[in-house]
mmCIF file of C-alpha atoms and ligand atoms in Angstrom:
data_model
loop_
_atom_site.group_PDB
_atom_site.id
_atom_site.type_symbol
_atom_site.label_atom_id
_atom_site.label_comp_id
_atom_site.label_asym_id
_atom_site.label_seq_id
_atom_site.Cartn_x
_atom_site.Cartn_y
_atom_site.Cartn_z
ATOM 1 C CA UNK A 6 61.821 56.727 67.829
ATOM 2 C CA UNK A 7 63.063 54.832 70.875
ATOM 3 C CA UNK A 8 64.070 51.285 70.556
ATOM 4 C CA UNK A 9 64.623 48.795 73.076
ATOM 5 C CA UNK A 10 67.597 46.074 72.276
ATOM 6 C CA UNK A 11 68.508 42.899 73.103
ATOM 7 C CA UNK A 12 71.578 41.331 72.213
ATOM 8 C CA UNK A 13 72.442 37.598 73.732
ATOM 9 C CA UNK A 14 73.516 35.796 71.010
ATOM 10 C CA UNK A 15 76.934 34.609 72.662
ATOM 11 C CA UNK A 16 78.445 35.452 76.258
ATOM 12 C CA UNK A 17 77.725 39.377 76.428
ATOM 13 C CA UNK A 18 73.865 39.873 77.797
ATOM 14 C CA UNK A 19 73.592 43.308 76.772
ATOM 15 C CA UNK A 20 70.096 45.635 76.555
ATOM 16 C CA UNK A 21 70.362 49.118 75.330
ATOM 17 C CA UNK A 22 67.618 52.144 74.011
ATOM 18 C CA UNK A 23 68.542 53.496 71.135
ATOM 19 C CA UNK A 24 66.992 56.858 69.469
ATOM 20 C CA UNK A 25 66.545 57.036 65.667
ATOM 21 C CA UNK A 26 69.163 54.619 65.457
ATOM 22 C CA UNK A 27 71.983 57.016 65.596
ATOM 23 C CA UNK A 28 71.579 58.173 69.410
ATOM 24 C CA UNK A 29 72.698 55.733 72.894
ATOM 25 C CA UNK A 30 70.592 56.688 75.195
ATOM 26 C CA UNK A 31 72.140 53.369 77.192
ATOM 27 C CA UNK A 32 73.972 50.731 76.525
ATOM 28 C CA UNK A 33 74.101 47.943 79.380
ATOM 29 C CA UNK A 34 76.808 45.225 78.515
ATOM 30 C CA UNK A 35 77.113 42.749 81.199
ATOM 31 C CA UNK A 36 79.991 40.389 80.065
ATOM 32 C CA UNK A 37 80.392 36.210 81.290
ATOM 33 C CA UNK A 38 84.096 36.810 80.432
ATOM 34 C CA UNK A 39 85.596 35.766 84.038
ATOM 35 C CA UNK A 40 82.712 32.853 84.081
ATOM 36 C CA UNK A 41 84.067 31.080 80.560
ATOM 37 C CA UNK A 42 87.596 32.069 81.182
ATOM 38 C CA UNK A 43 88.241 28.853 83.202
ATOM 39 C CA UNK A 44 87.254 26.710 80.241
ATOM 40 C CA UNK A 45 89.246 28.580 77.603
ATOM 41 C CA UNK A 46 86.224 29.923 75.844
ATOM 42 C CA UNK A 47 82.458 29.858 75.719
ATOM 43 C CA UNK A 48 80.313 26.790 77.104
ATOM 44 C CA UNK A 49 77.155 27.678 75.245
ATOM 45 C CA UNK A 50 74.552 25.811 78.179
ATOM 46 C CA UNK A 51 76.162 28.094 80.951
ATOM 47 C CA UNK A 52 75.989 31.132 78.670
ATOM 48 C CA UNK A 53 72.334 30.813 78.295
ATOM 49 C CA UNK A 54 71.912 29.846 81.846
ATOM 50 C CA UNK A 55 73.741 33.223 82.394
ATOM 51 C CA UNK A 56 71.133 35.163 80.582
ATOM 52 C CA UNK A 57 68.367 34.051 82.003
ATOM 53 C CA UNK A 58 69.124 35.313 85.019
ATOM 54 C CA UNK A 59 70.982 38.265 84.359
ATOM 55 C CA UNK A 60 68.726 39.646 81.432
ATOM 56 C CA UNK A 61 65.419 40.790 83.650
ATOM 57 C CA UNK A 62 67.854 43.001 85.714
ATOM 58 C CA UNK A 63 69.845 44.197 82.925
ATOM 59 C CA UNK A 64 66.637 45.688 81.156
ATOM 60 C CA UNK A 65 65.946 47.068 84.707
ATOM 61 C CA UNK A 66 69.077 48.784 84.751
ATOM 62 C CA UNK A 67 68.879 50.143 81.259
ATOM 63 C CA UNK A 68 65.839 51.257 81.592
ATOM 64 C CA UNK A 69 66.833 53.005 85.191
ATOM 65 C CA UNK A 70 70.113 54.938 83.689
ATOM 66 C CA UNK A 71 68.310 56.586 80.720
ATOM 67 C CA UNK A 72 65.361 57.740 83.213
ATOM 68 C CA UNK A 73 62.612 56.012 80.899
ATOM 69 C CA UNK A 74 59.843 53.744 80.968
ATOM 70 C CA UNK A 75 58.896 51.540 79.265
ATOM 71 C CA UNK A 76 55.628 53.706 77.729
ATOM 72 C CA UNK A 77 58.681 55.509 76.595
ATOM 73 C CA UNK A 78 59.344 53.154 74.127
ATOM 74 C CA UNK A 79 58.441 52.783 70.482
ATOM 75 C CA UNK A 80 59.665 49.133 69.227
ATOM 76 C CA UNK A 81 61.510 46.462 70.942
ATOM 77 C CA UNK A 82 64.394 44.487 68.968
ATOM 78 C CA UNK A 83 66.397 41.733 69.529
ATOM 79 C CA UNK A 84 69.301 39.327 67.486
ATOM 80 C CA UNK A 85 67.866 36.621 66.686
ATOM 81 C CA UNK A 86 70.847 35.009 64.343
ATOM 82 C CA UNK A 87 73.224 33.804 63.999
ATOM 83 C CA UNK A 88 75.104 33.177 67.558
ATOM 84 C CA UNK A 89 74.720 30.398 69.841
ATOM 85 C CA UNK A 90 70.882 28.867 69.333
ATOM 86 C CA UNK A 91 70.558 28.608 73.462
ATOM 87 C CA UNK A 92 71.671 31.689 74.070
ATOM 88 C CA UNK A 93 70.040 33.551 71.320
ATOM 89 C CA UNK A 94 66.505 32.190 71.992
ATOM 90 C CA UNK A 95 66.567 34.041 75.879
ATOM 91 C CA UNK A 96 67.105 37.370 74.059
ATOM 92 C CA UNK A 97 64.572 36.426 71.489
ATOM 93 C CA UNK A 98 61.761 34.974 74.577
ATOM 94 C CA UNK A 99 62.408 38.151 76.488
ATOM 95 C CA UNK A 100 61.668 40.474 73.500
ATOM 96 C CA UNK A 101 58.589 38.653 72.210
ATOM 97 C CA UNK A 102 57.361 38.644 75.908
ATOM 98 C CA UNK A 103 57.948 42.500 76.033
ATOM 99 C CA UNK A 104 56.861 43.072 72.546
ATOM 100 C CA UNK A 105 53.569 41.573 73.024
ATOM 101 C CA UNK A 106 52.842 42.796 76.533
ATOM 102 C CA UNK A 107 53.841 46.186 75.752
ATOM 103 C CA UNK A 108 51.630 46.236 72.507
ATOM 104 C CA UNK A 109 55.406 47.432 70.778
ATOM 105 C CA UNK A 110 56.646 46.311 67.537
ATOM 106 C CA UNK A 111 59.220 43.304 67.521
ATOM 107 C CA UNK A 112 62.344 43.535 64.884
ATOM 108 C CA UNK A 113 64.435 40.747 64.755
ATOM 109 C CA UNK A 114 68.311 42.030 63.604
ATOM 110 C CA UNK A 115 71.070 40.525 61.931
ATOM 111 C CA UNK A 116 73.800 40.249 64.361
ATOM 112 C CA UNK A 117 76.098 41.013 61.664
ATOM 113 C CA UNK A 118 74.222 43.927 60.350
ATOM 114 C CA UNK A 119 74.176 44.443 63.846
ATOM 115 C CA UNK A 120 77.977 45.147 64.066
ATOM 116 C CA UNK A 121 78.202 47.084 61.247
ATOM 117 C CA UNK A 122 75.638 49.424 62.515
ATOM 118 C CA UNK A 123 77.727 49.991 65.514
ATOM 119 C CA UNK A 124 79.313 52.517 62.946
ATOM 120 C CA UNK A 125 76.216 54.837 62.213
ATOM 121 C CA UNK A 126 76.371 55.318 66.006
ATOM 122 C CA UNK A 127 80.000 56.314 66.588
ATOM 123 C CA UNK A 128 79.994 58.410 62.846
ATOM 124 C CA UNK A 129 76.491 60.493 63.073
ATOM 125 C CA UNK A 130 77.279 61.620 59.276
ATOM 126 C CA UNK A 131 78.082 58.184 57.945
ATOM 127 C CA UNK A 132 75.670 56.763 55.418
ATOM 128 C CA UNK A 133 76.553 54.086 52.859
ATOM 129 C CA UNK A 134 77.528 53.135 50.159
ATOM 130 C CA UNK A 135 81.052 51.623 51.971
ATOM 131 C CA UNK A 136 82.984 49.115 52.405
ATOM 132 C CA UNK A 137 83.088 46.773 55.496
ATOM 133 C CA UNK A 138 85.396 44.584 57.240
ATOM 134 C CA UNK A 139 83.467 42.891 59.776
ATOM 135 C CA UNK A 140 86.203 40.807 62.077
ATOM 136 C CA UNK A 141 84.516 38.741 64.602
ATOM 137 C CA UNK A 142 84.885 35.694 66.739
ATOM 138 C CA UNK A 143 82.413 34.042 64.393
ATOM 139 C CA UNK A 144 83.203 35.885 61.550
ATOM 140 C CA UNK A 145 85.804 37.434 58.481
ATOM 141 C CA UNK A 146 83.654 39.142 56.086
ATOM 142 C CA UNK A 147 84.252 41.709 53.708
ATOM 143 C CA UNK A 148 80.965 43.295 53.185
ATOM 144 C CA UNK A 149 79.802 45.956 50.545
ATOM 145 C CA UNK A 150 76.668 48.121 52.206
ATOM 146 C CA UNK A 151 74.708 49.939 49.492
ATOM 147 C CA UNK A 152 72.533 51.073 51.244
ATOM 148 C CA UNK A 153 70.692 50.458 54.636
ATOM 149 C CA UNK A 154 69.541 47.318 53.508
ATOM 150 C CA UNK A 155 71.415 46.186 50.697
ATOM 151 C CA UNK A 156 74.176 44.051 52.337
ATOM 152 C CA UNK A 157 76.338 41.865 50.127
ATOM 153 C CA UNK A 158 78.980 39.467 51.235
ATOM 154 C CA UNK A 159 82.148 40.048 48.608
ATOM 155 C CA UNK A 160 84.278 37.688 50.184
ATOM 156 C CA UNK A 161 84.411 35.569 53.596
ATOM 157 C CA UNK A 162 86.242 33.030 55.568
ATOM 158 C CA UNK A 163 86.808 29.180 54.637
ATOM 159 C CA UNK A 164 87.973 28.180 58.329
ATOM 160 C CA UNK A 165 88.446 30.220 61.145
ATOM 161 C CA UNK A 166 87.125 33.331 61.460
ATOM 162 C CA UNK A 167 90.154 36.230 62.637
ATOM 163 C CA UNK A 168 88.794 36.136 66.351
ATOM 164 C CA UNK A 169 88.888 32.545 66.408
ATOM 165 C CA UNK A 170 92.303 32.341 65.430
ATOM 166 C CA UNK A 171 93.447 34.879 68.141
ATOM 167 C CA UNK A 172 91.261 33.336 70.599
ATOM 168 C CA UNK A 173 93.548 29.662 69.971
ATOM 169 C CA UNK A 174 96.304 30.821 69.425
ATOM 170 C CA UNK A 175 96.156 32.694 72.718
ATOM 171 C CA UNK A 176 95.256 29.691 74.589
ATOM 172 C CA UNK A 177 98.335 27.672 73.220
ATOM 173 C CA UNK A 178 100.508 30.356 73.904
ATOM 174 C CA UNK A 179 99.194 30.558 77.450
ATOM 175 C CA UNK A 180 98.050 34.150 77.209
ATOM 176 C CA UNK A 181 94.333 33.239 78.420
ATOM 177 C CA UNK A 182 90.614 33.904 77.270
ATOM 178 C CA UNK A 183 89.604 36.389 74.893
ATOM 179 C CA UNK A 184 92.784 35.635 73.131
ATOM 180 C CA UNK A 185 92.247 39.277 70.765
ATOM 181 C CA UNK A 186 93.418 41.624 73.725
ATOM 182 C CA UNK A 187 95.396 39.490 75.080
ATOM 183 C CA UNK A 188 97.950 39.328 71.816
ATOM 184 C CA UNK A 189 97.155 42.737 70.875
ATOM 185 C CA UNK A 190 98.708 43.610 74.616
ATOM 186 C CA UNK A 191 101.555 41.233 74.213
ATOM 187 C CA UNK A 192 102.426 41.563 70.621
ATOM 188 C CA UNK A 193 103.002 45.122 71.314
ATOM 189 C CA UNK A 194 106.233 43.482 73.911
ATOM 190 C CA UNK A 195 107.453 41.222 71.024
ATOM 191 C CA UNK A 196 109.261 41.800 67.398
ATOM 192 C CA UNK A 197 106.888 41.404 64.777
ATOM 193 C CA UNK A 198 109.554 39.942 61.997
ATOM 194 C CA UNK A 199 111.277 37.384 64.382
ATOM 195 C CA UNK A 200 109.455 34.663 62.614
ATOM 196 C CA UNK A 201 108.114 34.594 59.540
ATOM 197 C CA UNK A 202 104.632 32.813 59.420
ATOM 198 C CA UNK A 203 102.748 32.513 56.148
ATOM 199 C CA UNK A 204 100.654 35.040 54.737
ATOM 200 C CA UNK A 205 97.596 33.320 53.204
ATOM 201 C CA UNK A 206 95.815 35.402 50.285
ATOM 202 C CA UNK A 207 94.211 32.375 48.440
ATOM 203 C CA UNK A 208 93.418 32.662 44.629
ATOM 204 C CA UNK A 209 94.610 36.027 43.078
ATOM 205 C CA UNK A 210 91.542 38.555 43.413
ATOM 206 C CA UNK A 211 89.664 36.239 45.451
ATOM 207 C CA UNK A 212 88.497 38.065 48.826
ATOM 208 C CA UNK A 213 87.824 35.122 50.766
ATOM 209 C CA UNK A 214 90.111 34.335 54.344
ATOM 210 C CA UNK A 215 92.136 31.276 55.549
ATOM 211 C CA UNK A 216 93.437 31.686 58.681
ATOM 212 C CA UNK A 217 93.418 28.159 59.370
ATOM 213 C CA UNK A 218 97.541 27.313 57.859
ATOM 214 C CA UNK A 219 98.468 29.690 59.890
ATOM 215 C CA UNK A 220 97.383 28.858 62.581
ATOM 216 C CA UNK A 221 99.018 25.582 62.190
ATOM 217 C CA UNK A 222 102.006 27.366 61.075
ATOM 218 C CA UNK A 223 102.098 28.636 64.676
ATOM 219 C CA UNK A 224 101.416 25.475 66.493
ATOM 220 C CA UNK A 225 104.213 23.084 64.207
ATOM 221 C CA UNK A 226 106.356 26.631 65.437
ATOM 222 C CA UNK A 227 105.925 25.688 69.032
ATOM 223 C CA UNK A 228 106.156 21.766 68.664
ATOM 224 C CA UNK A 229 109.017 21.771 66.863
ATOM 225 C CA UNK A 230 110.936 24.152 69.069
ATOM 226 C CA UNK A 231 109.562 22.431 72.534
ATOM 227 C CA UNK A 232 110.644 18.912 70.407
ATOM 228 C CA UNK A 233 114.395 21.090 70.107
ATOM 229 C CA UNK A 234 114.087 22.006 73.695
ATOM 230 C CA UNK A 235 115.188 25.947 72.471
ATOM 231 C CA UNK A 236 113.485 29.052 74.265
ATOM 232 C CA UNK A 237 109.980 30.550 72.990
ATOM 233 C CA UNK A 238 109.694 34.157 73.284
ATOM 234 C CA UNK A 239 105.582 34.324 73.678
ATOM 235 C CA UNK A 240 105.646 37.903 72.960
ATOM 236 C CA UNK A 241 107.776 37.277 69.346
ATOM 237 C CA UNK A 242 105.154 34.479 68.392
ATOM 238 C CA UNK A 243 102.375 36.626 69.445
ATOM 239 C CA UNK A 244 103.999 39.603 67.022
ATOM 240 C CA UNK A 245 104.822 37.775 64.188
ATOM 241 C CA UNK A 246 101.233 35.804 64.172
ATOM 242 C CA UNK A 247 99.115 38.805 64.281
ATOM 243 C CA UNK A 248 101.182 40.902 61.994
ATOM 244 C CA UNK A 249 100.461 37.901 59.443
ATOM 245 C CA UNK A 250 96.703 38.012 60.174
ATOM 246 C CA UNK A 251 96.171 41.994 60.076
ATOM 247 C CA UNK A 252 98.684 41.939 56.470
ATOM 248 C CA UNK A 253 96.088 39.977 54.707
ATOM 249 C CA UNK A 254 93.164 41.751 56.376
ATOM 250 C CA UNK A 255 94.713 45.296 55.315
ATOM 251 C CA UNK A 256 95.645 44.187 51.865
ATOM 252 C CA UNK A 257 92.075 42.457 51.258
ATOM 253 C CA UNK A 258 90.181 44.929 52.532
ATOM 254 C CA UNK A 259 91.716 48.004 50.397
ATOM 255 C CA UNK A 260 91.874 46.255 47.103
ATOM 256 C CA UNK A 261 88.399 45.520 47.612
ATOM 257 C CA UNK A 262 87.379 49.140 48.453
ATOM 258 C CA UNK A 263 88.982 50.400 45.259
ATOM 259 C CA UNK A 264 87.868 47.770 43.068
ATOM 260 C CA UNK A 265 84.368 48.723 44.694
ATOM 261 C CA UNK A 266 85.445 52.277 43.394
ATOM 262 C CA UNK A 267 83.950 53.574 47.198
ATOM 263 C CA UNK A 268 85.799 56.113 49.162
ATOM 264 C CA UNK A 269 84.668 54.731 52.261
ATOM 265 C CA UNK A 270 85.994 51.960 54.311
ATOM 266 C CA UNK A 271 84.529 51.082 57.741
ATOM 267 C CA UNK A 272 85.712 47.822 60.124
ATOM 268 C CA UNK A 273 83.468 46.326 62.547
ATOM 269 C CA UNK A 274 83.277 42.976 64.909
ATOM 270 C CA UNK A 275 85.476 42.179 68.214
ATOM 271 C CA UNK A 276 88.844 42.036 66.130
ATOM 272 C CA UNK A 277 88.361 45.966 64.832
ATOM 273 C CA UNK A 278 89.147 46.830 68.299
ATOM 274 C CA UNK A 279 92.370 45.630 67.470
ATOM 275 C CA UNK A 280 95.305 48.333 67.735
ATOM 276 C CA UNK A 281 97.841 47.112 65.160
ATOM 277 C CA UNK A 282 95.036 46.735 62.218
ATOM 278 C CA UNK A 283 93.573 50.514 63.378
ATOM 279 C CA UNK A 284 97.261 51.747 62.518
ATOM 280 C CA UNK A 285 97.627 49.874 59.378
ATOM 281 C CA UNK A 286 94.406 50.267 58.094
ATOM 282 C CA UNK A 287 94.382 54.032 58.749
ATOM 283 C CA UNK A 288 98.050 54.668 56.825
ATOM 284 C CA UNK A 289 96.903 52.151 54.192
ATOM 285 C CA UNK A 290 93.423 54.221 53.597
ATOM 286 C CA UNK A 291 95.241 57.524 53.764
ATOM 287 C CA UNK A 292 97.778 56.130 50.788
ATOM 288 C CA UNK A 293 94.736 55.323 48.481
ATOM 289 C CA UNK A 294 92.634 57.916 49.232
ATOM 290 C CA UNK A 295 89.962 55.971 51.092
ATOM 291 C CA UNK A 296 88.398 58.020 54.867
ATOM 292 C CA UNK A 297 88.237 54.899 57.385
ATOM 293 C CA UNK A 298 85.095 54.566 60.157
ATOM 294 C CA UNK A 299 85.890 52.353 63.133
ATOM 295 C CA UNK A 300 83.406 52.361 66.379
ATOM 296 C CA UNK A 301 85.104 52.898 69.914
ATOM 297 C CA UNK A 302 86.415 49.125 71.282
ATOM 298 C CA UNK A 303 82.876 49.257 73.534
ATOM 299 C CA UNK A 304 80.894 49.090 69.967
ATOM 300 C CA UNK A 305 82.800 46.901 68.451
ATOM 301 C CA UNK A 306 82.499 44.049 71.073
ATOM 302 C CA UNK A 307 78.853 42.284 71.267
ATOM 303 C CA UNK A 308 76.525 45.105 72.198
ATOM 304 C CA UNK A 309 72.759 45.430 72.037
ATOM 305 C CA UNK A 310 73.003 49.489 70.869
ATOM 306 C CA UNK A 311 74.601 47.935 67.958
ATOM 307 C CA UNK A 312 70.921 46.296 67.470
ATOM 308 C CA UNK A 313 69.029 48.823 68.369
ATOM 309 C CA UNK A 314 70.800 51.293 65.480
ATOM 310 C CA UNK A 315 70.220 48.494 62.917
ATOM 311 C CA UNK A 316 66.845 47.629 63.990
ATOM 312 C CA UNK A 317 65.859 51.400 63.282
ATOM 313 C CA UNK A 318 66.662 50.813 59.620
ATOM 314 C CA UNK A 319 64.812 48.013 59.607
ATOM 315 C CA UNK A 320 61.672 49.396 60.937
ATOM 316 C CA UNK A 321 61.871 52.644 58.527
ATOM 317 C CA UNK A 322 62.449 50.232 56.074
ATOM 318 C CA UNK A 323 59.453 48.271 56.726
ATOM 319 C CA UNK A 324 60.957 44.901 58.010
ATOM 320 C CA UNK A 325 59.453 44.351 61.297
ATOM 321 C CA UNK A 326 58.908 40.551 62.219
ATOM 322 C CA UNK A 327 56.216 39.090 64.464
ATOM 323 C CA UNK A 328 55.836 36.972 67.272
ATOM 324 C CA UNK A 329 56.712 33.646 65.312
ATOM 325 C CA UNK A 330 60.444 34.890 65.208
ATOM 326 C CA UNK A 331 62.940 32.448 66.057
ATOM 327 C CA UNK A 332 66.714 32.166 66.866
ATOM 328 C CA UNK A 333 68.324 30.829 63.912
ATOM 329 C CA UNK A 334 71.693 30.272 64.838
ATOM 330 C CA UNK A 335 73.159 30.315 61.046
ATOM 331 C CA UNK A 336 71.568 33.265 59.699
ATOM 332 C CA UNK A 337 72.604 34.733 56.546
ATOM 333 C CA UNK A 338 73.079 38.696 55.705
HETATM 334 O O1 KG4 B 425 82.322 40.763 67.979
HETATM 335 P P1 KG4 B 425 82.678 39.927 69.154
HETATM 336 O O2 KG4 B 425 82.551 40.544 70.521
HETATM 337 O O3 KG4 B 425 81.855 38.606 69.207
HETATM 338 C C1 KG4 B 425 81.480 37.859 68.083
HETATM 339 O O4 KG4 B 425 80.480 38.235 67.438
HETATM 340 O O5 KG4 B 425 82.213 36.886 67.816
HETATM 341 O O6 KG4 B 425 84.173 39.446 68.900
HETATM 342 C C2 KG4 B 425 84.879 38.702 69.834
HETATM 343 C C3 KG4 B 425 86.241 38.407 69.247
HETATM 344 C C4 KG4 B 425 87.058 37.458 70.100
HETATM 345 O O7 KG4 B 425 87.580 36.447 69.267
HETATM 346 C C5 KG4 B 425 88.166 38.350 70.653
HETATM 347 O O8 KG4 B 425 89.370 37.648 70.897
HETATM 348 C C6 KG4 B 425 88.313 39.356 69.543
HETATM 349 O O9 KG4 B 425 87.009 39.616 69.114
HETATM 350 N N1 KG4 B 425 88.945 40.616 70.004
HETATM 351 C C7 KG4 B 425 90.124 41.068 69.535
HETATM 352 C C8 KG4 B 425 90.430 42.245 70.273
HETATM 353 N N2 KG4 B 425 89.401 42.480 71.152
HETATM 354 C C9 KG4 B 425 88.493 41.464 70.959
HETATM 355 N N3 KG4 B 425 90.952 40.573 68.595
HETATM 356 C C10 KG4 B 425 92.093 41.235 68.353
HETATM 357 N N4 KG4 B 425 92.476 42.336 69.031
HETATM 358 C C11 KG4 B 425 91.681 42.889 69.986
HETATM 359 N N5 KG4 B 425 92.068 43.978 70.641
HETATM 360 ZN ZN1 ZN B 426 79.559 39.770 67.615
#
């Protein structure tokens, strides 16, 4: 079965055909990176006005570079939540439009479920039950899949979401928009230890996240030593704040795999791309037993094969939607 995707529910307009949800046949990403980068991060009205016009040529293209047609195709599908409600609805438009000109069913997907998924198309063998750290701009979830449609959120952010906190932090310390890479690159420069921020793990066997004292443990940091007029090291701030961030990620994520009693662990969202968390998480999984999935850094960034995989499951599952489908910009798992 070949599915068409759509995925625009932030600044990536992406379109990809996906075969029995394990197989990329292509997977189109055009990315508004260097447009929002002036601003700092995304303006949601010029994302949307982005997709519009990029998202006709982009289905063009994928459709070119895997040599089909589209009376190739077997379903269209498209995120329609959560993201940005703008850009969201283009992607959802577009696939109604195609859906119902094309006489092809529509399936609406999860963007979440959506980035989880990504792993079924990097690990061919993988089925659930697992675990699932899903690290996002938009979201810290710890996620138990059961099976291809039993999701269940075991613990979550109260504030910022991981790749939210990067993504500021970044910008105070100067290092630029999308704030992830950019501290992965320079933390890798700096010494991890030279300051200690706080490590926030909440209530004891709670698996919810708070990155939000740290992050203003990192910005009284910088006051008080511009207030002192003494030196910052960028790279030593950038260190020390993500090696307090991937700590509680690591720690969360394995107690909660064991106390799930499942041997497998699996990471997903912009923030698994992450190289620091890839290293601990792997020796941390090896120590307790646990085998650990992560997609390549292309999967794990907003991608529409990502949709396309879960929007297989969906349809074999029998949840297709219908032309009524909206963008709803808070959807739940
Ligand atoms: O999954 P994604 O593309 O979009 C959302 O659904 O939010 O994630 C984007 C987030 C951004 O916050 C970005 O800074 C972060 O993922 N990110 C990273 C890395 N690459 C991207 N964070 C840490 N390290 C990275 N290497
Ligand atoms: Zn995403």
């Amino acid at each position: 079965m070949k599915i068409l995707s759509i995925e625009t529910s932030c600044d990536e307009t992406s379109v990809a055909v996906v075969e029995d949800g394990r197989k990329v046949l292509t997977n189109r990403i055009y990315s508004q990176i260097d447009i929002h980068k002036k601003y700092g991060g995304v303006v949601p009205e010029i994302a949307s006005r982005n997709h519009v016009m990029k998202l006709p040529y982009i289905i063009e293209e994928a459709l070119e570079e895997s040599g089909l047609s589209f009376s190739d195709l077997d379903a269209i599908a498209v995120t329609n939540g959560p993201g940005l409600v703008g850009a969201l609805l283009i992607g959802v438009s577009e696939a109604k439009a195609l859906a119902y000109s094309l006489g092809l069913p529509l399936i609406g997907v999860n963007h979440i479920e959506g980035h989880i998924a990504a792993n079924f198309l990097q690990h061919p063998d993988l089925e659930p039950p697992f675990l699932t750290l899903v690290v996002s701009g938009g979201h810290s979830h710890l996620v138990m899949v059961r099976d291809y449609q039993t999701f269940e959120i075991i613990g979550k952010t109260r504030d910022d979401a991981a790749g939210e906190a990067y993504d500021k932090i970044s910008r105070v310390l100067g290092l630029g928009y999308p704030g992830g890479p950019a501290i992965d690159r320079a933390a890798k420069k700096g010494n991890s230890h030279a300051v200690e921020f706080p490590r926030v793990f909440l209530e004891k066997d709670s698996y919810d996240f708070s990155f939000s004292g740290l992050k203003s443990a990192v910005l009284n940091y910088l006051n008080s030593k511009k207030m002192k007029e003494e030196p910052i090291v960028v790279e030593d701030v950038a260190a020390s704040f993500q090696l307090a961030v991937i700590e509680v990620l690591v720690e969360k994520a394995i107690h909660c795999a064991l106390e799930q009693k499942v041997d497998k662990i699996c990471m997903a969202g912009g923030v698994s791309a992450n190289s620091l968390l890839r290293e601990m998480m792997q020796e941390k999984a090896k120590e307790n037993g646990l085998a650990l999935y992560y997609p390549a850094p292309i999967l794990c960034t907003d991608n529409a094969a990502m949709i396309g995989s879960m929007a297989y499951y969906n349809y074999i599952n029998g949840v297709k939607s219908d032309l009524y489908l909206n963008a709803v910009p808070g959807l739940k798992i």
